[in-house]
Short mmCIF file of C-alpha atoms in Angstrom, two decimals:
data_model
loop_
_atom_site.label_atom_id
_atom_site.label_comp_id
_atom_site.label_asym_id
_atom_site.label_seq_id
_atom_site.Cartn_x
_atom_site.Cartn_y
_atom_site.Cartn_z
CA THR T 19 11.41 25.30 -19.41
CA LYS T 20 7.69 26.33 -19.02
CA ASP T 21 6.46 24.28 -21.78
CA HIS T 22 8.79 21.26 -21.68
CA PRO T 23 10.42 19.63 -18.59
CA ASP T 24 13.22 18.26 -20.53
CA PRO T 25 13.90 20.38 -23.58
CA ARG T 26 17.29 19.18 -24.27
CA GLY T 27 16.91 15.57 -23.39
CA ALA T 28 19.32 15.56 -20.72
CA ASN T 29 16.91 13.73 -18.32
CA LEU T 30 16.06 11.51 -20.87
CA ALA T 31 19.85 10.48 -21.28
CA ARG T 32 20.36 9.91 -17.82
CA VAL T 33 17.35 7.67 -17.41
CA ALA T 34 18.34 5.78 -20.64
CA ARG T 35 21.75 5.05 -18.81
CA ALA T 36 19.97 3.92 -15.69
CA LEU T 37 17.67 1.51 -17.78
CA LYS T 38 20.57 0.21 -19.78
CA ALA T 39 22.18 -0.71 -16.39
CA LEU T 40 19.03 -2.29 -14.99
CA LEU T 41 18.87 -4.53 -18.08
CA SER T 42 22.42 -6.02 -17.26
CA ASP T 43 20.57 -7.78 -14.46
CA PRO T 44 19.95 -11.30 -15.82
CA TYR T 45 16.94 -11.55 -13.94
CA ILE T 46 15.37 -8.54 -15.67
CA PRO T 47 14.76 -9.48 -19.37
CA ARG T 48 12.80 -6.39 -20.19
CA LEU T 49 11.38 -3.31 -18.69
CA GLY T 50 8.08 -1.23 -19.12
CA VAL T 51 8.43 2.33 -18.44
CA PHE T 52 5.79 4.88 -16.90
CA TRP T 53 6.99 8.48 -17.01
CA ASP T 54 4.23 10.81 -16.06
CA PHE T 55 4.97 13.67 -18.65
CA GLY T 56 5.12 11.18 -21.62
CA SER T 57 2.70 8.60 -20.23
CA LEU T 58 -0.21 10.95 -19.28
CA HIS T 59 -1.95 13.26 -21.91
CA GLN T 60 -0.63 16.81 -21.33
CA HIS T 61 -2.22 19.93 -22.76
CA PRO T 62 -0.86 20.10 -26.60
CA ASP T 63 -0.41 24.07 -26.65
CA PRO T 64 -2.19 25.74 -23.50
CA ALA T 65 -0.56 29.02 -24.37
CA ASN T 66 -2.61 29.18 -27.66
CA GLY T 67 -5.62 27.59 -25.88
CA VAL T 68 -5.26 24.01 -27.38
CA MET T 69 -6.19 21.72 -24.54
CA ARG T 70 -6.80 17.99 -24.04
CA THR T 71 -9.90 16.61 -25.65
CA GLU T 72 -12.61 15.38 -23.23
CA GLU T 73 -11.52 11.74 -24.02
CA GLN T 74 -7.96 12.45 -23.39
CA ASN T 75 -8.85 14.40 -19.89
CA ALA T 76 -10.91 11.46 -18.87
CA LEU T 77 -7.69 9.43 -19.49
CA PHE T 78 -5.56 11.80 -17.63
CA LYS T 79 -7.63 11.55 -14.76
CA GLN T 80 -7.78 7.79 -14.69
CA GLY T 81 -3.97 7.82 -14.83
CA LEU T 82 -3.82 10.03 -11.99
CA GLY T 83 -5.84 7.88 -9.92
CA CYS T 84 -3.38 4.81 -10.63
CA LEU T 85 -0.06 6.86 -9.60
CA GLY T 86 -0.37 5.71 -6.02
CA THR T 87 -0.35 2.05 -6.86
CA LEU T 88 2.56 2.36 -9.45
CA TYR T 89 5.05 4.25 -7.53
CA SER T 90 4.27 2.35 -4.16
CA HIS T 91 3.74 -1.04 -5.20
CA GLN T 92 6.51 -3.33 -3.63
CA HIS T 93 7.78 -4.71 -6.97
CA THR T 94 8.00 -1.66 -9.26
CA ARG T 95 11.19 0.35 -9.43
CA VAL T 96 11.33 3.96 -9.00
CA LEU T 97 13.87 6.16 -10.76
CA ARG T 98 14.12 9.57 -8.95
CA LEU T 99 15.55 12.60 -10.99
CA THR T 100 16.46 14.65 -7.78
CA SER T 101 18.88 17.23 -9.50
CA PHE T 102 18.68 19.55 -12.64
CA PRO T 103 20.91 18.66 -15.55
CA ASP T 104 24.40 20.19 -15.55
CA GLY T 105 24.45 23.86 -16.77
CA HIS T 106 20.83 24.64 -15.58
CA LYS T 107 20.44 28.09 -14.08
CA ALA T 108 17.01 29.24 -12.22
CA GLU T 109 17.51 32.58 -13.06
CA ASP T 110 18.00 32.06 -16.87
CA GLN T 111 14.54 30.47 -17.09
CA ALA T 112 11.54 32.16 -18.39
CA GLU T 113 8.99 33.65 -15.96
CA GLY T 114 6.66 31.15 -14.87
CA THR T 115 8.83 28.34 -14.89
CA ASN T 116 8.73 25.90 -12.02
CA VAL T 117 12.27 26.32 -10.52
CA ALA T 118 11.82 24.75 -7.18
CA LYS T 119 14.19 22.32 -6.12
CA TYR T 120 13.05 18.44 -6.26
CA PHE T 121 12.49 18.14 -2.53
CA ASP T 122 10.48 21.35 -2.35
CA ARG T 123 7.98 20.26 -5.09
CA GLY T 124 4.79 18.75 -4.23
CA TRP T 125 4.43 15.97 -6.76
CA CYS T 126 8.02 14.86 -6.60
CA TYR T 127 7.70 14.68 -2.67
CA THR T 128 4.62 12.88 -3.18
CA GLU T 129 6.19 10.31 -5.59
CA GLN T 130 9.25 9.99 -3.28
CA SER T 131 6.85 9.37 -0.33
CA TRP T 132 4.88 6.67 -2.15
CA ALA T 133 8.35 4.94 -3.29
CA GLY T 134 9.14 5.03 0.41
CA LEU T 135 6.39 3.04 2.05
CA THR T 136 6.97 -0.76 1.61
CA LYS T 137 9.50 -0.70 -1.22
CA ALA T 138 12.85 -2.45 -0.66
CA GLY T 139 15.76 0.22 -0.69
CA HIS T 140 17.13 -1.10 -4.06
CA LEU T 141 14.07 -0.52 -5.80
CA SER T 142 13.80 3.34 -5.18
CA LEU T 143 16.95 4.94 -6.95
CA ASP T 144 18.20 8.43 -6.79
CA LEU T 145 19.62 9.03 -10.31
CA GLY T 146 20.75 12.50 -9.02
CA LYS T 147 23.66 10.60 -7.74
CA MET T 148 24.83 9.00 -10.83
CA ARG T 149 28.42 9.89 -11.83
CA ALA T 150 29.02 11.49 -15.38
CA GLY T 151 30.99 9.45 -17.68
CA VAL T 152 30.49 6.19 -15.74
CA GLU T 153 29.49 3.14 -17.51
CA TYR T 154 27.12 1.41 -15.24
CA ALA T 155 25.95 -2.37 -14.45
CA TRP T 156 23.09 -2.91 -12.37
CA GLY T 157 25.06 -3.40 -8.93
CA SER T 158 27.05 -0.36 -9.34
CA LEU T 159 24.18 1.70 -10.43
CA VAL T 160 22.21 0.54 -7.16
CA ASP T 161 25.22 1.01 -5.01
CA ASP T 162 25.73 4.87 -6.32
CA CYS T 163 22.03 5.70 -6.27
CA THR T 164 21.37 4.47 -2.75
CA ARG T 165 24.53 5.62 -1.12
CA ASP T 166 24.57 7.82 2.15
CA GLY T 167 20.93 6.80 2.73
CA GLY T 168 18.65 9.54 2.12
CA ARG T 169 15.58 7.73 2.11
CA CYS T 170 12.98 8.69 4.86
CA PRO T 171 10.80 6.24 7.03
CA PRO T 172 7.14 5.94 5.79
CA LEU T 173 4.70 8.58 7.10
CA LEU T 174 1.45 8.25 8.60
CA PRO T 175 -0.99 9.88 6.24
CA SER T 176 -1.76 12.55 8.93
CA ALA T 177 2.22 13.26 8.85
CA PHE T 178 2.37 13.32 5.24
CA ALA T 179 -0.48 15.81 4.99
CA ALA T 180 1.20 18.28 7.33
CA GLU T 181 4.41 18.08 5.53
CA LEU T 182 2.77 18.47 2.12
CA GLU T 183 1.68 22.19 3.13
CA THR T 184 5.35 22.88 3.01
CA LYS T 185 5.65 22.06 -0.69
CA SER T 186 5.04 23.81 -3.78
CA PHE T 187 2.35 22.98 -6.45
CA THR T 188 1.80 24.66 -9.99
CA ASN T 189 -2.01 23.79 -9.42
CA GLY T 190 -2.03 23.54 -5.54
CA LYS T 191 -5.90 24.10 -5.00
CA ASP T 192 -6.55 20.81 -7.03
CA ASP T 193 -3.73 18.76 -6.36
CA LYS T 194 -3.07 19.07 -2.60
CA PRO T 195 -6.51 17.41 -1.77
CA LEU T 196 -5.88 14.86 -4.67
CA VAL T 197 -2.40 13.52 -3.71
CA LYS T 198 -3.45 13.45 0.11
CA ARG T 199 -6.29 10.98 -0.83
CA LEU T 200 -3.97 9.08 -3.13
CA TYR T 201 -1.41 8.57 -0.62
CA GLU T 202 -3.53 7.50 2.13
CA ALA T 203 -5.24 4.94 -0.32
CA ALA T 204 -1.66 3.84 -1.32
CA PHE T 205 -0.60 3.73 2.43
CA GLU T 206 -3.52 1.45 3.31
CA GLU T 207 -3.19 -0.73 0.28
CA GLN T 208 0.58 -1.44 0.56
CA PHE T 209 0.84 -1.85 4.38
CA GLY T 210 -2.58 -3.89 4.57
CA LYS T 211 -1.16 -6.60 2.35
CA ALA T 212 2.58 -6.44 3.27
CA THR T 213 4.16 -9.74 4.73
CA GLU T 214 7.81 -8.71 4.51
CA LEU T 215 9.42 -5.23 4.77
CA TYR T 216 13.09 -4.92 3.62
CA TYR T 217 14.48 -1.57 5.29
CA ALA T 218 18.10 -2.58 5.48
CA ASN T 219 20.91 -0.31 4.51
CA LEU T 220 19.24 2.86 4.60
CA GLY T 221 21.33 4.79 6.96
CA TRP T 222 18.41 4.92 9.65
CA GLY T 223 19.00 6.01 13.04
CA ASP T 224 16.89 6.11 16.16
CA ALA T 225 14.73 8.84 15.06
CA GLU T 226 13.83 6.60 11.93
CA ALA T 227 13.12 3.84 13.86
CA ALA T 228 10.72 5.79 16.07
CA GLN T 229 9.05 6.81 13.09
CA LEU T 230 8.64 3.61 11.55
CA ALA T 231 7.27 2.23 15.14
CA GLU T 232 4.75 5.01 15.05
CA VAL T 233 3.58 3.74 11.61
CA LEU T 234 3.31 0.08 13.01
CA ALA T 235 1.69 1.20 16.10
CA SER T 236 -1.27 2.51 13.96
CA GLY T 237 -2.15 -1.11 13.18
CA ALA T 238 -1.13 -0.32 9.48
CA ALA T 239 0.55 -3.61 8.95
CA PRO T 240 -1.67 -6.29 10.33
CA ARG T 241 -0.32 -9.38 8.16
CA LEU T 242 3.48 -8.41 8.38
CA GLU T 243 5.59 -11.24 9.47
CA THR T 244 9.28 -10.28 8.55
CA LEU T 245 10.75 -6.97 9.36
CA TYR T 246 14.56 -6.39 8.04
CA LEU T 247 16.51 -3.22 9.50
CA ASN T 248 20.02 -4.96 8.98
CA ARG T 249 22.73 -2.55 8.43
CA ASN T 250 21.31 0.44 9.70
CA LYS T 251 22.53 2.86 12.65
CA ILE T 252 19.66 1.84 15.15
CA GLY T 253 20.70 2.28 18.71
CA ASP T 254 18.95 1.56 22.10
CA GLU T 255 16.37 4.38 21.92
CA GLY T 256 15.25 3.21 18.45
CA CYS T 257 15.06 -0.51 19.74
CA LYS T 258 12.87 0.45 22.67
CA ALA T 259 10.54 2.48 20.46
CA LEU T 260 10.10 -0.53 18.13
CA ALA T 261 9.96 -2.84 21.13
CA ALA T 262 7.14 -0.48 22.94
CA ALA T 263 5.31 -0.66 19.62
CA LEU T 264 5.36 -4.26 19.22
CA LYS T 265 4.48 -4.91 22.98
CA GLU T 266 1.41 -2.97 22.51
CA GLY T 267 0.01 -5.22 19.70
CA ALA T 268 1.58 -3.44 16.59
CA ALA T 269 2.06 -6.02 13.70
CA PRO T 270 0.44 -9.00 15.49
CA SER T 271 1.59 -11.45 12.89
CA LEU T 272 5.32 -10.62 13.14
CA LYS T 273 7.26 -13.84 13.66
CA GLU T 274 10.87 -12.27 12.68
CA LEU T 275 12.59 -8.93 13.35
CA GLN T 276 16.34 -8.38 12.15
CA VAL T 277 18.03 -5.27 13.69
CA ASP T 278 21.84 -4.70 13.97
CA ASN T 279 23.88 -1.79 13.93
CA LYS T 280 26.71 -2.27 11.61
#
């Protein structure tokens, strides 16, 4: 609804199922959860003029400034709610409700793009691919929520900014410049310190390999030593694009590159 993103708790239930499955992994003894709507101060009742206090507003802005790191860090897990709950109908929503699809929303697109920078594929899960009634364990959850690829290669900040212009924001005037800055900062932070990139089994082909080559050619990953592109669908043209970038000095610290087409 306009006032609450999950009034019936359907998304909460889906996330709870996913968290339960993740905790079945013996290497994950506990989880801390950041969920933007619940973790950042919202206006209590904007329709009646009840807004955040000055202190809450300062904390809200501070929290926004940390989002890029939270979503893009190589060792955080990102759970993406890419579909509306069963029974949701856009035409039944009150006027002013944001009914745009996940991939058309500016903040969702930004969060997905952060998660697609340097994170391994199994750490960014599409919960829209979960099957109803399934009792998931860690492995089956990852399998379902990463099936058929769907994760795009990282974008240069300039390409991200251009694509962002096609997305919808509730408060685009303020949010667009902010997320562009946050994306660029996260891009530079994560690629700048990355020594290993694991992009295996993402369904990437030649076009995705060429896009990755463009990122590497920018000099974004000076410390990169190992690049895994196993179990993708990269052919001759994609390999040529990667080879050309590396020949020109992209990723000067690279020691190992794994590519196959299986």
